[in-house]
Amino acid sequence: MGGWRNAVQEAAASKPLFLTIYATVILGIVVSSFYVFSAIYSPSASATQSVSTSWLSSPPLSQNGVPVIIGRSINISQPSTATSQSGSNQLRPIWEPPPSNSKMPPLKSFSLTKELVGERAKDNVIVVTFGNFAFMDFILTWVKHLTDLGVSNLLVGAMDTELLKALYWKGVPVFDMGSHMSTIDVGWGSPTFHKMGREKVLLINAILPFGYELLMCDTDMVWLKNPLPYLARYPDADLLTSSDQVTPTVVDDSLADWKQVGASYNIGIFHWRPTEPAIKLAKEWKDMLLADDKIWDQNGFNELVRKQVGPAVDSDSGLFYAYDGNLKVGVLPESIFCSGHTYFVQAMYEQLRLEPYALHTTFQYAGTEGKRHRLREAMVFYDPPEYYDAPVEEFGPAIDIREYSFLSNPSLPQQVKDSWLDVQLCQEGTEDCHASSNTSRPGLLRFPKRSSEETTREEKFRNRVKRYVGIWCCVDSHNPGHIYYDMYWDEKPDWKPIPPQTPEDDHPPF
């Protein structure tokens, strides 16, 4: 007890020192509290603490996938706006996948936001495509061509979760469109196909208010040359669009002669600037399609833009006024922003000795498979190695028929090149020609009738043959204006070559 009293007396004797220490502690607490509350309620606090929705800016992950904790708070600082818009070097390079032992961020972190677009944009331009999992190989081809050309300011919209996950783990910048689309190929002209078209219009309306220029592309096209310098040549254009024109309107790389373009403007490749006239057009286009689900998105676009065509904006740019008289439009030249017809059939760019920028697989039959085949023929489609050296049993015994350019493709693996068998024809009886007509005894391979092996073989063969055919085109004054050809029509006494009569009938007879 006496010891306690002595301590009190000593403390009282040293009261000035005690009060000084006490005051210092209290002052420190007050100052710290002031800074804490300032950080919480200051205008910039939300920007500092908000998590970017880009997969490239999610919180840093430890090796077990848990966010790294620094000073008891999650480190989620963002790059500055200026750095993001100019193309931040801090972003993970495209094709560099996340660590294999990391966890995938939550789905909500893949939402489309202005910040996400800003992180990927360069020179205020963003290049976008979208699709579902059925077009995964097309999308990878699209991305690969752009990155090979040095273009990294791109984003891919995923219409289903399966595609989003697959692209994320491959290191491709992806965002969630929230479409909940089927993962299968929907088929051209089907109701789901038209739904995908409306998704494009909604996407354009979502991105333009962010203030970025938008180069919107379909997944069934590839870039053969960096298009951004070409598009930058026309800074006054509100909209630059491709077309279905199949006859040349110009013989150089200038914009098409809009007075001669009688074919439809094609919305598979078009460049939007975030101007008032362009935003107005996008909104009216969206309202039109949402009000009537029977309107094809491209037809609606053409109807609006062609409300007024002309006059020219000036004497030499190739731009013209359209839509409401305020929209400045340019039509990309058909010879170098190629359709399937001007590229594969006419090779218009070769005739005019020009270098093509783009190839869009329009004017192709046999659906998606026909588009793949055309791109493979041109050796611009990226297939996995097993495509070049693997049996395919889905359609029965492998026929081993490939596109004519198969053996010339640079992607052909070395083991396939080493397996070539060179055959030389010679005239029998000439020197070094040892032809022989000896063959094994001819015969037929029979299976018991209705055996499971025979039935399975026939089903596979039918599955293959059904996909050999495409659609008949075109039927005048009818929507849809095509007829699906059925290879087994003769087995159906009531079959008639007529167009689909309802949206539910608008699909190939698989």
Short mmCIF file of C-alpha atoms in Angstrom, two decimals:
data_model
loop_
_atom_site.label_atom_id
_atom_site.label_comp_id
_atom_site.label_asym_id
_atom_site.label_seq_id
_atom_site.Cartn_x
_atom_site.Cartn_y
_atom_site.Cartn_z
CA MET A 1 0.00 0.00 0.00
CA GLY A 2 2.84 2.32 0.86
CA GLY A 3 4.48 1.54 -2.44
CA TRP A 4 1.34 2.59 -4.32
CA ARG A 5 1.22 5.91 -2.39
CA ASN A 6 4.87 6.58 -3.11
CA ALA A 7 4.19 6.05 -6.83
CA VAL A 8 1.32 8.55 -6.72
CA GLN A 9 3.45 11.08 -4.91
CA GLU A 10 6.22 10.66 -7.47
CA ALA A 11 3.75 11.11 -10.30
CA ALA A 12 2.36 14.26 -8.64
CA ALA A 13 5.87 15.59 -8.25
CA SER A 14 6.45 15.08 -11.93
CA LYS A 15 3.05 16.51 -13.01
CA PRO A 16 4.37 18.86 -15.71
CA LEU A 17 6.12 16.01 -17.51
CA PHE A 18 3.05 13.75 -17.15
CA LEU A 19 0.72 16.38 -18.54
CA THR A 20 3.00 17.00 -21.47
CA ILE A 21 3.02 13.32 -22.44
CA TYR A 22 -0.71 13.02 -21.92
CA ALA A 23 -1.44 16.08 -24.09
CA THR A 24 0.81 14.76 -26.85
CA VAL A 25 -1.06 11.44 -26.95
CA ILE A 26 -4.46 13.16 -27.05
CA LEU A 27 -3.33 15.51 -29.82
CA GLY A 28 -2.05 12.54 -31.86
CA ILE A 29 -5.39 10.79 -31.56
CA VAL A 30 -7.29 13.91 -32.70
CA VAL A 31 -5.02 14.47 -35.72
CA SER A 32 -5.22 10.79 -36.75
CA SER A 33 -9.01 10.85 -36.48
CA PHE A 34 -9.14 13.97 -38.64
CA TYR A 35 -7.18 12.30 -41.44
CA VAL A 36 -9.22 9.11 -41.26
CA PHE A 37 -12.54 10.96 -41.57
CA SER A 38 -11.11 13.18 -44.32
CA ALA A 39 -10.12 10.13 -46.33
CA ILE A 40 -13.53 8.56 -45.89
CA TYR A 41 -15.64 11.58 -46.79
CA SER A 42 -13.44 13.40 -49.28
CA PRO A 43 -14.69 13.57 -52.94
CA SER A 44 -11.85 11.39 -54.18
CA ALA A 45 -12.38 8.66 -51.60
CA SER A 46 -14.85 6.69 -53.69
CA ALA A 47 -12.53 6.69 -56.67
CA THR A 48 -9.63 5.54 -54.53
CA GLN A 49 -11.52 2.77 -52.77
CA SER A 50 -13.71 1.52 -55.60
CA VAL A 51 -12.64 -1.66 -57.32
CA SER A 52 -12.23 -1.45 -61.07
CA THR A 53 -14.40 -3.92 -62.94
CA SER A 54 -11.66 -4.81 -65.36
CA TRP A 55 -10.15 -8.23 -64.89
CA LEU A 56 -6.81 -6.48 -65.40
CA SER A 57 -7.33 -4.22 -62.39
CA SER A 58 -8.80 -6.61 -59.83
CA PRO A 59 -7.11 -6.70 -56.40
CA PRO A 60 -3.71 -8.40 -56.40
CA LEU A 61 -3.98 -12.05 -55.50
CA SER A 62 -1.68 -14.11 -53.36
CA GLN A 63 -0.64 -17.56 -54.45
CA ASN A 64 -3.74 -19.08 -52.89
CA GLY A 65 -6.03 -16.59 -54.59
CA VAL A 66 -6.75 -14.44 -51.50
CA PRO A 67 -6.45 -10.65 -51.89
CA VAL A 68 -3.15 -9.31 -50.58
CA ILE A 69 -3.65 -7.33 -47.36
CA ILE A 70 -1.39 -4.32 -46.90
CA GLY A 71 -1.60 -2.45 -43.60
CA ARG A 72 -4.92 -4.20 -42.83
CA SER A 73 -6.57 -2.76 -45.96
CA ILE A 74 -6.86 -4.20 -49.47
CA ASN A 75 -4.53 -2.58 -51.98
CA ILE A 76 -6.85 -1.63 -54.85
CA SER A 77 -5.38 1.58 -56.21
CA GLN A 78 -6.24 2.37 -59.83
CA PRO A 79 -4.10 3.80 -62.63
CA SER A 80 -4.80 7.44 -63.35
CA THR A 81 -7.38 8.33 -65.97
CA ALA A 82 -4.78 9.86 -68.26
CA THR A 83 -2.61 6.78 -68.10
CA SER A 84 -5.56 4.49 -68.78
CA GLN A 85 -6.80 6.43 -71.79
CA SER A 86 -3.40 6.50 -73.41
CA GLY A 87 -3.01 2.75 -73.06
CA SER A 88 -1.47 1.80 -69.73
CA ASN A 89 1.67 -0.29 -69.82
CA GLN A 90 0.69 -1.62 -66.40
CA LEU A 91 -2.05 -3.81 -67.83
CA ARG A 92 -1.36 -7.50 -68.20
CA PRO A 93 -0.35 -8.16 -71.82
CA ILE A 94 -2.96 -9.87 -73.97
CA TRP A 95 -2.44 -13.64 -74.17
CA GLU A 96 -0.69 -13.64 -70.77
CA PRO A 97 -3.05 -15.77 -68.67
CA PRO A 98 -3.60 -15.25 -64.95
CA PRO A 99 -1.57 -17.49 -62.62
CA SER A 100 -2.88 -21.04 -62.81
CA ASN A 101 -3.18 -21.27 -59.04
CA SER A 102 -5.25 -18.10 -58.75
CA LYS A 103 -9.01 -17.90 -58.43
CA MET A 104 -11.27 -16.29 -60.99
CA PRO A 105 -12.71 -12.94 -59.83
CA PRO A 106 -16.48 -12.77 -59.23
CA LEU A 107 -18.70 -12.34 -62.27
CA LYS A 108 -19.75 -8.82 -61.27
CA SER A 109 -16.14 -7.66 -61.66
CA PHE A 110 -16.46 -8.20 -65.42
CA SER A 111 -19.25 -5.64 -65.90
CA LEU A 112 -18.90 -3.11 -68.71
CA THR A 113 -17.97 0.30 -67.29
CA LYS A 114 -16.37 3.50 -68.47
CA GLU A 115 -13.31 2.67 -66.36
CA LEU A 116 -12.92 -0.71 -68.06
CA VAL A 117 -13.07 0.84 -71.53
CA GLY A 118 -10.69 3.58 -70.46
CA GLU A 119 -8.10 1.09 -69.28
CA ARG A 120 -8.00 -0.61 -72.66
CA ALA A 121 -8.57 2.38 -74.98
CA LYS A 122 -5.70 3.98 -76.85
CA ASP A 123 -5.87 7.38 -78.54
CA ASN A 124 -9.48 7.37 -77.33
CA VAL A 125 -10.36 4.36 -79.53
CA ILE A 126 -11.63 0.95 -78.44
CA VAL A 127 -12.09 -2.06 -80.77
CA VAL A 128 -14.89 -4.43 -79.75
CA THR A 129 -16.43 -7.72 -80.80
CA PHE A 130 -18.78 -10.07 -78.99
CA GLY A 131 -20.21 -13.55 -79.24
CA ASN A 132 -21.07 -16.76 -77.45
CA PHE A 133 -19.02 -19.87 -76.76
CA ALA A 134 -19.89 -21.43 -80.13
CA PHE A 135 -17.73 -18.74 -81.77
CA MET A 136 -14.75 -19.15 -79.45
CA ASP A 137 -12.40 -20.08 -82.32
CA PHE A 138 -13.57 -17.11 -84.40
CA ILE A 139 -13.00 -14.78 -81.46
CA LEU A 140 -9.51 -16.11 -80.79
CA THR A 141 -8.69 -15.67 -84.48
CA TRP A 142 -10.02 -12.10 -84.35
CA VAL A 143 -7.92 -11.24 -81.30
CA LYS A 144 -4.80 -12.95 -82.66
CA HIS A 145 -4.87 -10.96 -85.90
CA LEU A 146 -5.19 -7.67 -84.03
CA THR A 147 -2.42 -8.41 -81.55
CA ASP A 148 -0.15 -9.59 -84.38
CA LEU A 149 -0.78 -6.17 -85.96
CA GLY A 150 0.17 -4.42 -82.72
CA VAL A 151 -3.38 -3.47 -81.77
CA SER A 152 -4.08 -4.07 -78.08
CA ASN A 153 -6.90 -1.59 -77.39
CA LEU A 154 -9.56 -4.25 -77.72
CA LEU A 155 -12.31 -5.86 -75.69
CA VAL A 156 -14.48 -8.94 -76.20
CA GLY A 157 -18.05 -9.11 -74.94
CA ALA A 158 -19.05 -12.54 -73.64
CA MET A 159 -22.70 -13.48 -74.11
CA ASP A 160 -22.40 -16.53 -71.86
CA THR A 161 -20.39 -17.40 -68.78
CA GLU A 162 -18.60 -20.30 -70.47
CA LEU A 163 -17.00 -17.98 -73.02
CA LEU A 164 -16.15 -15.38 -70.37
CA LYS A 165 -14.27 -17.93 -68.29
CA ALA A 166 -12.48 -19.42 -71.29
CA LEU A 167 -11.26 -16.02 -72.51
CA TYR A 168 -10.22 -14.90 -69.04
CA TRP A 169 -7.98 -17.91 -68.57
CA LYS A 170 -6.43 -17.34 -71.99
CA GLY A 171 -5.51 -13.76 -71.12
CA VAL A 172 -8.02 -12.08 -73.46
CA PRO A 173 -9.66 -8.84 -72.19
CA VAL A 174 -13.30 -9.75 -71.72
CA PHE A 175 -16.44 -8.29 -70.20
CA ASP A 176 -19.81 -9.76 -69.31
CA MET A 177 -22.71 -8.67 -71.51
CA GLY A 178 -25.25 -10.20 -69.13
CA SER A 179 -27.02 -11.79 -72.10
CA HIS A 180 -27.35 -15.33 -70.73
CA MET A 181 -27.13 -16.50 -74.31
CA SER A 182 -27.05 -20.14 -75.36
CA THR A 183 -23.55 -21.51 -75.90
CA ILE A 184 -24.44 -23.20 -79.22
CA ASP A 185 -24.35 -21.83 -82.76
CA VAL A 186 -27.67 -20.05 -83.20
CA GLY A 187 -27.73 -20.12 -87.01
CA TRP A 188 -28.13 -17.18 -89.36
CA GLY A 189 -31.66 -15.80 -89.53
CA SER A 190 -32.92 -17.61 -86.42
CA PRO A 191 -34.77 -15.72 -83.65
CA THR A 192 -31.71 -16.04 -81.43
CA PHE A 193 -29.59 -14.65 -84.25
CA HIS A 194 -31.78 -11.56 -84.31
CA LYS A 195 -31.51 -11.32 -80.53
CA MET A 196 -27.73 -11.23 -80.89
CA GLY A 197 -28.15 -8.36 -83.34
CA ARG A 198 -30.08 -6.39 -80.76
CA GLU A 199 -27.30 -7.02 -78.26
CA LYS A 200 -24.95 -5.23 -80.64
CA VAL A 201 -27.21 -2.17 -80.73
CA LEU A 202 -27.47 -2.14 -76.94
CA LEU A 203 -23.71 -2.41 -76.68
CA ILE A 204 -23.14 0.56 -79.00
CA ASN A 205 -25.59 2.62 -76.97
CA ALA A 206 -23.79 1.64 -73.77
CA ILE A 207 -20.27 2.53 -74.96
CA LEU A 208 -20.78 5.74 -76.94
CA PRO A 209 -21.80 7.85 -73.88
CA PHE A 210 -18.45 6.93 -72.32
CA GLY A 211 -16.86 9.29 -74.85
CA TYR A 212 -14.69 6.80 -76.74
CA GLU A 213 -14.55 6.07 -80.45
CA LEU A 214 -15.89 2.57 -81.11
CA LEU A 215 -14.79 0.21 -83.88
CA MET A 216 -17.48 -2.47 -83.69
CA CYS A 217 -16.82 -5.78 -85.44
CA ASP A 218 -18.59 -9.08 -86.00
CA THR A 219 -16.69 -12.17 -84.95
CA ASP A 220 -16.77 -13.70 -88.44
CA MET A 221 -14.28 -11.17 -89.79
CA VAL A 222 -10.52 -10.82 -89.47
CA TRP A 223 -8.19 -7.85 -89.63
CA LEU A 224 -5.39 -8.18 -92.17
CA LYS A 225 -3.95 -4.70 -91.65
CA ASN A 226 -4.15 -2.21 -88.77
CA PRO A 227 -7.28 -0.18 -89.58
CA LEU A 228 -6.82 2.57 -86.98
CA PRO A 229 -4.53 4.85 -89.06
CA TYR A 230 -7.00 4.61 -91.95
CA LEU A 231 -9.97 5.54 -89.77
CA ALA A 232 -8.01 8.45 -88.29
CA ARG A 233 -7.74 9.94 -91.79
CA TYR A 234 -11.39 10.97 -91.49
CA PRO A 235 -11.69 12.77 -88.13
CA ASP A 236 -14.83 14.64 -89.19
CA ALA A 237 -16.82 11.45 -89.78
CA ASP A 238 -19.49 10.59 -87.25
CA LEU A 239 -19.77 7.13 -88.75
CA LEU A 240 -17.71 5.01 -91.14
CA THR A 241 -19.43 1.85 -92.34
CA SER A 242 -18.64 -1.11 -94.57
CA SER A 243 -21.04 -2.18 -97.30
CA ASP A 244 -22.24 -5.14 -99.38
CA GLN A 245 -21.17 -3.42 -102.59
CA VAL A 246 -19.73 -5.95 -105.08
CA THR A 247 -18.64 -3.59 -107.85
CA PRO A 248 -15.80 -1.14 -107.26
CA THR A 249 -16.73 2.51 -106.85
CA VAL A 250 -13.12 3.71 -106.48
CA VAL A 251 -9.81 2.29 -107.71
CA ASP A 252 -7.61 3.51 -104.86
CA ASP A 253 -7.82 3.39 -101.06
CA SER A 254 -10.10 6.42 -100.71
CA LEU A 255 -13.61 6.13 -99.30
CA ALA A 256 -16.18 4.57 -101.59
CA ASP A 257 -18.14 6.87 -103.87
CA TRP A 258 -21.31 7.12 -101.83
CA LYS A 259 -23.35 8.07 -104.89
CA GLN A 260 -22.54 4.70 -106.48
CA VAL A 261 -23.07 2.52 -103.42
CA GLY A 262 -26.44 0.91 -104.04
CA ALA A 263 -25.95 -2.13 -101.80
CA SER A 264 -26.74 -2.23 -98.11
CA TYR A 265 -24.46 -0.68 -95.54
CA ASN A 266 -23.07 -3.62 -93.61
CA ILE A 267 -22.95 -3.39 -89.82
CA GLY A 268 -20.35 -6.14 -89.44
CA ILE A 269 -17.61 -3.51 -89.56
CA PHE A 270 -18.34 0.10 -88.65
CA HIS A 271 -16.66 2.87 -86.70
CA TRP A 272 -18.60 5.23 -84.43
CA ARG A 273 -17.46 8.51 -82.93
CA PRO A 274 -19.19 9.72 -79.76
CA THR A 275 -20.72 12.76 -81.43
CA GLU A 276 -24.22 14.07 -80.85
CA PRO A 277 -25.53 12.94 -84.29
CA ALA A 278 -24.05 9.44 -83.87
CA ILE A 279 -25.48 9.03 -80.37
CA LYS A 280 -28.86 10.20 -81.63
CA LEU A 281 -28.79 7.63 -84.45
CA ALA A 282 -27.76 4.83 -82.08
CA LYS A 283 -30.63 5.61 -79.72
CA GLU A 284 -33.27 5.76 -82.45
CA TRP A 285 -31.92 2.51 -83.90
CA LYS A 286 -32.18 0.84 -80.51
CA ASP A 287 -35.72 2.12 -79.94
CA MET A 288 -36.76 0.88 -83.39
CA LEU A 289 -35.50 -2.66 -82.79
CA LEU A 290 -36.86 -2.95 -79.27
CA ALA A 291 -40.27 -1.85 -80.50
CA ASP A 292 -40.43 -4.52 -83.24
CA ASP A 293 -38.59 -7.82 -82.87
CA LYS A 294 -39.22 -8.68 -86.53
CA ILE A 295 -36.88 -5.99 -87.85
CA TRP A 296 -33.42 -7.24 -88.81
CA ASP A 297 -30.85 -4.97 -87.18
CA GLN A 298 -29.02 -4.26 -90.44
CA ASN A 299 -32.23 -3.43 -92.29
CA GLY A 300 -33.22 -1.06 -89.49
CA PHE A 301 -29.83 0.64 -89.63
CA ASN A 302 -30.07 1.13 -93.39
CA GLU A 303 -33.61 2.44 -93.14
CA LEU A 304 -32.55 5.13 -90.68
CA VAL A 305 -29.27 6.16 -92.29
CA ARG A 306 -30.84 6.32 -95.75
CA LYS A 307 -33.64 8.65 -94.66
CA GLN A 308 -31.43 11.26 -96.25
CA VAL A 309 -28.38 10.57 -98.43
CA GLY A 310 -26.36 13.62 -99.40
CA PRO A 311 -25.18 16.18 -100.06
CA ALA A 312 -21.42 15.78 -99.79
CA VAL A 313 -19.76 17.22 -96.70
CA ASP A 314 -16.96 18.69 -98.82
CA SER A 315 -15.35 18.28 -102.21
CA ASP A 316 -12.68 15.70 -101.49
CA SER A 317 -13.11 13.67 -98.29
CA GLY A 318 -15.80 11.31 -99.54
CA LEU A 319 -18.01 12.05 -96.55
CA PHE A 320 -21.69 12.85 -97.01
CA TYR A 321 -24.62 13.91 -94.86
CA ALA A 322 -27.20 11.24 -94.01
CA TYR A 323 -29.92 10.24 -91.54
CA ASP A 324 -31.28 13.57 -90.26
CA GLY A 325 -29.04 15.77 -92.39
CA ASN A 326 -26.49 16.26 -89.60
CA LEU A 327 -24.78 12.84 -89.51
CA LYS A 328 -21.52 12.78 -91.47
CA VAL A 329 -21.02 9.33 -92.98
CA GLY A 330 -18.33 7.63 -95.01
CA VAL A 331 -18.52 4.23 -96.74
CA LEU A 332 -15.37 2.14 -96.41
CA PRO A 333 -14.02 1.03 -99.81
CA GLU A 334 -15.31 -2.37 -100.85
CA SER A 335 -11.98 -3.39 -102.37
CA ILE A 336 -9.97 -3.32 -99.13
CA PHE A 337 -12.65 -3.63 -96.43
CA CYS A 338 -13.70 -6.81 -98.13
CA SER A 339 -16.87 -8.82 -98.11
CA GLY A 340 -16.70 -12.53 -98.80
CA HIS A 341 -17.53 -11.81 -102.43
CA THR A 342 -15.00 -9.08 -103.11
CA TYR A 343 -12.26 -11.07 -101.35
CA PHE A 344 -12.81 -14.75 -102.19
CA VAL A 345 -14.70 -14.58 -105.48
CA GLN A 346 -13.39 -11.43 -107.17
CA ALA A 347 -10.10 -10.84 -105.33
CA MET A 348 -10.86 -7.18 -106.06
CA TYR A 349 -7.94 -5.94 -104.00
CA GLU A 350 -5.54 -7.93 -106.23
CA GLN A 351 -7.07 -6.54 -109.38
CA LEU A 352 -6.59 -3.00 -108.08
CA ARG A 353 -3.18 -3.83 -106.56
CA LEU A 354 -4.24 -2.76 -103.09
CA GLU A 355 -3.63 -4.20 -99.63
CA PRO A 356 -6.81 -5.37 -97.88
CA TYR A 357 -7.52 -4.21 -94.36
CA ALA A 358 -10.35 -6.54 -93.48
CA LEU A 359 -12.13 -9.69 -94.56
CA HIS A 360 -15.74 -10.29 -93.56
CA THR A 361 -17.20 -13.69 -94.42
CA THR A 362 -20.46 -12.47 -95.89
CA PHE A 363 -21.86 -13.97 -99.12
CA GLN A 364 -20.95 -17.43 -97.78
CA TYR A 365 -23.14 -20.49 -97.69
CA ALA A 366 -23.22 -23.58 -95.44
CA GLY A 367 -23.53 -21.41 -92.36
CA THR A 368 -20.77 -21.13 -89.79
CA GLU A 369 -18.91 -24.16 -91.14
CA GLY A 370 -18.77 -22.48 -94.54
CA LYS A 371 -17.24 -19.38 -92.98
CA ARG A 372 -14.59 -21.44 -91.19
CA HIS A 373 -13.78 -23.24 -94.41
CA ARG A 374 -13.38 -20.01 -96.36
CA LEU A 375 -11.08 -18.51 -93.74
CA ARG A 376 -9.06 -21.72 -93.65
CA GLU A 377 -8.70 -21.63 -97.42
CA ALA A 378 -7.30 -18.11 -97.09
CA MET A 379 -4.97 -19.38 -94.34
CA VAL A 380 -6.16 -16.67 -91.94
CA PHE A 381 -8.00 -18.91 -89.45
CA TYR A 382 -6.16 -20.06 -86.34
CA ASP A 383 -6.80 -23.71 -85.57
CA PRO A 384 -5.29 -25.72 -82.73
CA PRO A 385 -2.50 -28.15 -83.71
CA GLU A 386 -4.80 -31.16 -83.49
CA TYR A 387 -6.82 -29.85 -86.44
CA TYR A 388 -3.91 -30.60 -88.74
CA ASP A 389 -3.19 -34.11 -87.49
CA ALA A 390 -6.16 -35.74 -85.80
CA PRO A 391 -8.92 -38.18 -86.83
CA VAL A 392 -12.48 -36.86 -86.74
CA GLU A 393 -15.11 -39.39 -85.81
CA GLU A 394 -18.11 -37.17 -85.21
CA PHE A 395 -19.29 -37.60 -88.79
CA GLY A 396 -18.22 -41.21 -89.25
CA PRO A 397 -14.89 -42.55 -90.59
CA ALA A 398 -12.49 -39.73 -91.38
CA ILE A 399 -12.46 -38.69 -95.03
CA ASP A 400 -9.34 -36.59 -94.50
CA ILE A 401 -10.44 -33.89 -96.92
CA ARG A 402 -9.17 -30.45 -96.06
CA GLU A 403 -9.18 -27.03 -97.69
CA TYR A 404 -7.05 -26.78 -100.84
CA SER A 405 -4.47 -24.61 -99.06
CA PHE A 406 -4.03 -27.05 -96.17
CA LEU A 407 -0.47 -28.16 -96.99
CA SER A 408 0.64 -24.58 -97.67
CA ASN A 409 -0.52 -23.25 -94.32
CA PRO A 410 2.37 -21.98 -92.15
CA SER A 411 0.57 -23.42 -89.12
CA LEU A 412 0.98 -26.98 -90.40
CA PRO A 413 3.00 -28.94 -87.78
CA GLN A 414 6.35 -30.35 -88.81
CA GLN A 415 5.30 -33.94 -88.19
CA VAL A 416 2.57 -33.55 -90.78
CA LYS A 417 5.01 -32.05 -93.28
CA ASP A 418 7.33 -35.00 -92.66
CA SER A 419 4.52 -37.44 -93.41
CA TRP A 420 3.95 -36.24 -96.98
CA LEU A 421 4.01 -38.85 -99.69
CA ASP A 422 5.07 -37.38 -103.01
CA VAL A 423 3.43 -39.12 -105.96
CA GLN A 424 4.73 -38.76 -109.51
CA LEU A 425 2.82 -39.92 -112.57
CA CYS A 426 4.72 -41.62 -115.36
CA GLN A 427 4.07 -43.29 -118.68
CA GLU A 428 4.14 -47.06 -118.33
CA GLY A 429 7.08 -48.56 -120.16
CA THR A 430 9.32 -45.54 -119.88
CA GLU A 431 12.59 -45.62 -117.97
CA ASP A 432 12.27 -45.74 -114.17
CA CYS A 433 8.50 -46.17 -114.38
CA HIS A 434 7.34 -49.33 -112.69
CA ALA A 435 3.61 -49.04 -112.69
CA SER A 436 1.53 -51.95 -111.50
CA SER A 437 -2.12 -52.73 -111.85
CA ASN A 438 -2.06 -55.46 -109.24
CA THR A 439 -4.80 -54.93 -106.67
CA SER A 440 -6.41 -56.93 -103.96
CA ARG A 441 -9.59 -58.80 -104.76
CA PRO A 442 -12.49 -56.34 -104.93
CA GLY A 443 -15.35 -56.87 -102.51
CA LEU A 444 -17.94 -55.27 -100.25
CA LEU A 445 -17.88 -54.88 -96.51
CA ARG A 446 -21.22 -56.02 -95.17
CA PHE A 447 -22.79 -55.48 -91.78
CA PRO A 448 -25.78 -57.42 -90.42
CA LYS A 449 -28.99 -55.57 -91.16
CA ARG A 450 -30.06 -53.23 -88.38
CA SER A 451 -27.05 -54.06 -86.29
CA SER A 452 -25.97 -51.38 -83.85
CA GLU A 453 -22.75 -50.87 -85.77
CA GLU A 454 -24.58 -50.34 -89.06
CA THR A 455 -27.11 -47.98 -87.46
CA THR A 456 -24.42 -45.91 -85.80
CA ARG A 457 -22.47 -45.70 -89.05
CA GLU A 458 -25.54 -44.57 -90.97
CA GLU A 459 -26.42 -41.94 -88.38
CA LYS A 460 -22.93 -40.51 -88.55
CA PHE A 461 -23.05 -40.42 -92.32
CA ARG A 462 -26.41 -38.66 -92.28
CA ASN A 463 -25.06 -36.18 -89.75
CA ARG A 464 -22.21 -35.40 -92.09
CA VAL A 465 -24.28 -35.10 -95.27
CA LYS A 466 -26.84 -32.77 -93.69
CA ARG A 467 -24.09 -30.17 -93.25
CA TYR A 468 -22.93 -30.32 -96.85
CA VAL A 469 -25.77 -28.07 -97.94
CA GLY A 470 -26.65 -24.50 -97.10
CA ILE A 471 -29.53 -22.23 -98.07
CA TRP A 472 -31.11 -21.24 -101.33
CA CYS A 473 -31.20 -17.51 -101.93
CA CYS A 474 -33.17 -15.48 -102.64
CA VAL A 475 -36.95 -15.32 -102.48
CA ASP A 476 -38.47 -12.07 -103.63
CA SER A 477 -40.98 -10.22 -101.42
CA HIS A 478 -40.73 -12.66 -98.56
CA ASN A 479 -39.17 -12.50 -95.11
CA PRO A 480 -37.08 -14.55 -94.58
CA GLY A 481 -36.01 -14.61 -98.19
CA HIS A 482 -34.15 -17.91 -98.19
CA ILE A 483 -34.94 -21.64 -98.40
CA TYR A 484 -33.07 -24.24 -96.42
CA TYR A 485 -32.18 -27.17 -98.64
CA ASP A 486 -32.84 -30.58 -97.14
CA MET A 487 -30.55 -33.34 -98.41
CA TYR A 488 -33.18 -35.93 -97.45
CA TRP A 489 -36.11 -34.21 -99.10
CA ASP A 490 -36.98 -37.31 -101.13
CA GLU A 491 -37.74 -39.19 -97.92
CA LYS A 492 -40.44 -36.66 -97.08
CA PRO A 493 -43.43 -36.82 -99.46
CA ASP A 494 -44.81 -33.47 -98.27
CA TRP A 495 -41.53 -31.54 -98.56
CA LYS A 496 -41.68 -28.38 -100.66
CA PRO A 497 -38.96 -25.84 -101.48
CA ILE A 498 -40.55 -22.96 -99.61
CA PRO A 499 -39.10 -20.40 -97.17
CA PRO A 500 -39.58 -20.85 -93.43
CA GLN A 501 -43.08 -19.70 -92.61
CA THR A 502 -42.56 -18.87 -88.93
CA PRO A 503 -39.58 -17.74 -86.85
CA GLU A 504 -39.61 -21.18 -85.19
CA ASP A 505 -39.08 -22.83 -88.59
CA ASP A 506 -36.15 -20.60 -89.51
CA HIS A 507 -33.32 -23.05 -88.98
CA PRO A 508 -31.53 -25.71 -91.07
CA PRO A 509 -33.19 -29.16 -91.15
CA PHE A 510 -30.64 -30.83 -88.87
#
